[in-house]
mmCIF file of C-alpha atoms in Angstrom:
data_model
loop_
_atom_site.group_PDB
_atom_site.id
_atom_site.type_symbol
_atom_site.label_atom_id
_atom_site.label_comp_id
_atom_site.label_asym_id
_atom_site.label_seq_id
_atom_site.Cartn_x
_atom_site.Cartn_y
_atom_site.Cartn_z
ATOM 1 C CA MET A 182 -11.365 -15.543 19.480
ATOM 2 C CA LYS A 183 -13.217 -17.345 16.723
ATOM 3 C CA ASN A 184 -10.854 -18.182 13.851
ATOM 4 C CA ASP A 185 -13.809 -18.452 11.476
ATOM 5 C CA THR A 186 -14.960 -14.945 12.417
ATOM 6 C CA ILE A 187 -11.557 -13.438 11.616
ATOM 7 C CA LYS A 188 -11.199 -15.422 8.382
ATOM 8 C CA ALA A 189 -14.728 -14.521 7.266
ATOM 9 C CA TYR A 190 -14.175 -10.845 8.075
ATOM 10 C CA CYS A 191 -10.923 -10.725 6.068
ATOM 11 C CA LEU A 192 -12.586 -12.437 3.112
ATOM 12 C CA SER A 193 -15.599 -10.097 3.291
ATOM 13 C CA LYS A 194 -13.430 -7.132 2.282
ATOM 14 C CA LYS A 195 -14.010 -5.973 -1.320
ATOM 15 C CA GLY A 196 -11.761 -7.862 -3.725
ATOM 16 C CA ALA A 197 -10.311 -10.116 -0.997
ATOM 17 C CA THR A 198 -9.079 -13.526 -2.121
ATOM 18 C CA GLU A 199 -7.913 -16.599 -0.231
ATOM 19 C CA ASP A 200 -4.536 -18.095 -1.147
ATOM 20 C CA TYR A 201 -2.177 -20.786 0.159
ATOM 21 C CA PRO A 202 1.174 -19.924 -1.488
ATOM 22 C CA PHE A 203 3.165 -21.642 1.289
ATOM 23 C CA GLY A 204 1.279 -24.972 1.277
ATOM 24 C CA PRO A 205 -1.800 -25.996 3.300
ATOM 25 C CA ALA A 206 -1.013 -23.306 5.883
ATOM 26 C CA PRO A 207 -0.948 -20.399 6.563
ATOM 27 C CA LEU A 208 -3.946 -18.775 4.933
ATOM 28 C CA VAL A 209 -2.934 -15.651 3.010
ATOM 29 C CA VAL A 210 -5.639 -13.082 2.264
ATOM 30 C CA LYS A 211 -4.900 -10.742 -0.620
ATOM 31 C CA VAL A 212 -6.400 -7.747 -2.366
ATOM 32 C CA GLY A 213 -5.247 -6.938 -5.892
ATOM 33 C CA GLY A 214 -2.776 -9.823 -5.654
ATOM 34 C CA LYS A 215 -1.041 -8.321 -2.590
ATOM 35 C CA MET A 216 -1.168 -9.811 0.891
ATOM 36 C CA PHE A 217 -2.912 -7.881 3.657
ATOM 37 C CA ALA A 218 -3.417 -10.714 6.176
ATOM 38 C CA LEU A 219 -1.624 -13.956 6.982
ATOM 39 C CA ILE A 220 -3.481 -16.268 9.371
ATOM 40 C CA THR A 221 -1.629 -19.129 11.101
ATOM 41 C CA PHE A 222 -3.328 -21.748 13.274
ATOM 42 C CA ASN A 223 -0.974 -23.724 15.539
ATOM 43 C CA GLU A 224 -2.732 -27.026 16.323
ATOM 44 C CA LYS A 225 -0.188 -28.058 18.969
ATOM 45 C CA GLN A 226 -0.588 -24.865 20.969
ATOM 46 C CA GLN A 227 -4.249 -24.387 20.000
ATOM 47 C CA SER A 228 -3.429 -20.809 19.089
ATOM 48 C CA THR A 229 -4.025 -18.533 16.138
ATOM 49 C CA ASP A 230 -1.925 -15.599 14.994
ATOM 50 C CA ILE A 231 -2.679 -13.036 12.326
ATOM 51 C CA SER A 232 -0.019 -10.916 10.652
ATOM 52 C CA LEU A 233 -1.162 -7.550 9.333
ATOM 53 C CA LYS A 234 0.456 -4.658 7.490
ATOM 54 C CA CYS A 235 0.655 -1.509 9.599
ATOM 55 C CA ASP A 236 1.939 2.054 9.405
ATOM 56 C CA PRO A 237 5.376 1.920 11.134
ATOM 57 C CA VAL A 238 4.490 4.545 13.779
ATOM 58 C CA ILE A 239 1.176 2.875 14.620
ATOM 59 C CA ALA A 240 2.919 -0.535 14.628
ATOM 60 C CA GLU A 241 5.372 0.656 17.294
ATOM 61 C CA ASN A 242 2.559 2.095 19.423
ATOM 62 C CA LEU A 243 0.545 -1.134 19.230
ATOM 63 C CA ARG A 244 3.590 -3.187 20.247
ATOM 64 C CA GLU A 245 4.170 -0.925 23.252
ATOM 65 C CA GLN A 246 0.514 -1.068 24.331
ATOM 66 C CA HIS A 247 -0.244 -4.786 23.815
ATOM 67 C CA GLU A 248 2.009 -7.720 24.676
ATOM 68 C CA GLU A 249 0.223 -9.892 22.092
ATOM 69 C CA VAL A 250 1.327 -7.554 19.265
ATOM 70 C CA VAL A 251 4.893 -8.265 18.106
ATOM 71 C CA PRO A 252 6.978 -7.465 15.012
ATOM 72 C CA GLY A 253 5.807 -9.495 11.991
ATOM 73 C CA TYR A 254 7.021 -13.085 12.103
ATOM 74 C CA HIS A 255 9.070 -13.789 8.918
ATOM 75 C CA LEU A 256 7.922 -10.423 7.509
ATOM 76 C CA ASN A 257 9.288 -6.876 7.260
ATOM 77 C CA LYS A 258 9.297 -6.005 10.970
ATOM 78 C CA LYS A 259 8.907 -2.291 10.271
ATOM 79 C CA HIS A 260 5.654 -2.674 8.309
ATOM 80 C CA TRP A 261 4.076 -5.849 9.708
ATOM 81 C CA ASN A 262 2.758 -6.922 13.112
ATOM 82 C CA SER A 263 1.906 -10.444 14.230
ATOM 83 C CA ILE A 264 -0.962 -10.560 16.706
ATOM 84 C CA SER A 265 -1.882 -13.462 18.979
ATOM 85 C CA LEU A 266 -5.655 -13.935 18.895
ATOM 86 C CA GLN A 267 -5.547 -15.626 22.311
ATOM 87 C CA GLY A 268 -4.628 -12.391 24.062
ATOM 88 C CA SER A 269 -6.682 -9.648 25.623
ATOM 89 C CA LEU A 270 -7.337 -7.668 22.438
ATOM 90 C CA SER A 271 -11.016 -7.209 21.676
ATOM 91 C CA LEU A 272 -12.582 -8.284 18.402
ATOM 92 C CA GLU A 273 -13.124 -4.579 17.645
ATOM 93 C CA ASP A 274 -9.376 -3.891 18.065
ATOM 94 C CA ILE A 275 -8.461 -6.764 15.741
ATOM 95 C CA ILE A 276 -11.052 -5.708 13.149
ATOM 96 C CA SER A 277 -9.656 -2.172 13.264
ATOM 97 C CA MET A 278 -6.154 -3.568 12.588
ATOM 98 C CA ILE A 279 -7.481 -5.702 9.703
ATOM 99 C CA ASP A 280 -9.207 -2.632 8.219
ATOM 100 C CA HIS A 281 -5.984 -0.612 8.518
ATOM 101 C CA SER A 282 -3.940 -3.347 6.806
ATOM 102 C CA TYR A 283 -6.492 -3.728 4.001
ATOM 103 C CA GLU A 284 -6.615 0.040 3.405
ATOM 104 C CA LEU A 285 -2.799 0.335 3.305
ATOM 105 C CA VAL A 286 -2.514 -2.442 0.726
ATOM 106 C CA LEU A 287 -5.475 -1.161 -1.309
ATOM 107 C CA LYS A 288 -3.900 2.333 -1.428
ATOM 108 C CA SER A 289 -0.650 0.801 -2.734
ATOM 109 C CA LEU A 290 -2.435 -0.497 -5.845
ATOM 110 C CA THR A 291 -2.818 1.520 -9.027
ATOM 111 C CA LYS A 292 -5.838 3.831 -9.297
ATOM 112 C CA LYS A 293 -7.243 1.551 -11.996
ATOM 113 C CA GLN A 294 -6.907 -1.549 -9.758
ATOM 114 C CA GLN A 295 -8.514 0.327 -6.857
ATOM 115 C CA GLU A 296 -11.452 1.412 -9.023
ATOM 116 C CA LEU A 297 -11.983 -2.136 -10.322
ATOM 117 C CA ILE A 298 -11.954 -3.570 -6.796
ATOM 118 C CA LEU A 299 -14.165 -0.899 -5.228
ATOM 119 C CA SER A 300 -16.707 -0.983 -8.061
ATOM 120 C CA SER A 301 -17.166 -4.760 -7.947
#
């Protein structure tokens, strides 16, 4: 899985911003100042993980269906999944999860914030 593809897709979402609140890594992608994706590249293991917000019921289903989807690492395990990008998930599956996370976070913003982001 191309790390640049995932990063570029996250940043292509309306209002998405790149942030490094924890130091040089991981990359945190936000909308309206709220995180919707956290991307971690592990140089030693040559692996990349992405943590995404998820509806709790969908999160459970994804964890049951895919071994590379686990409860969010260092995040609220009910609302976040961490996904290994070295697994068998297709790019389409990962993009769908990114879209879901973005939409959940966008919906949590005020109507005014949503309008500003979507009209830009």
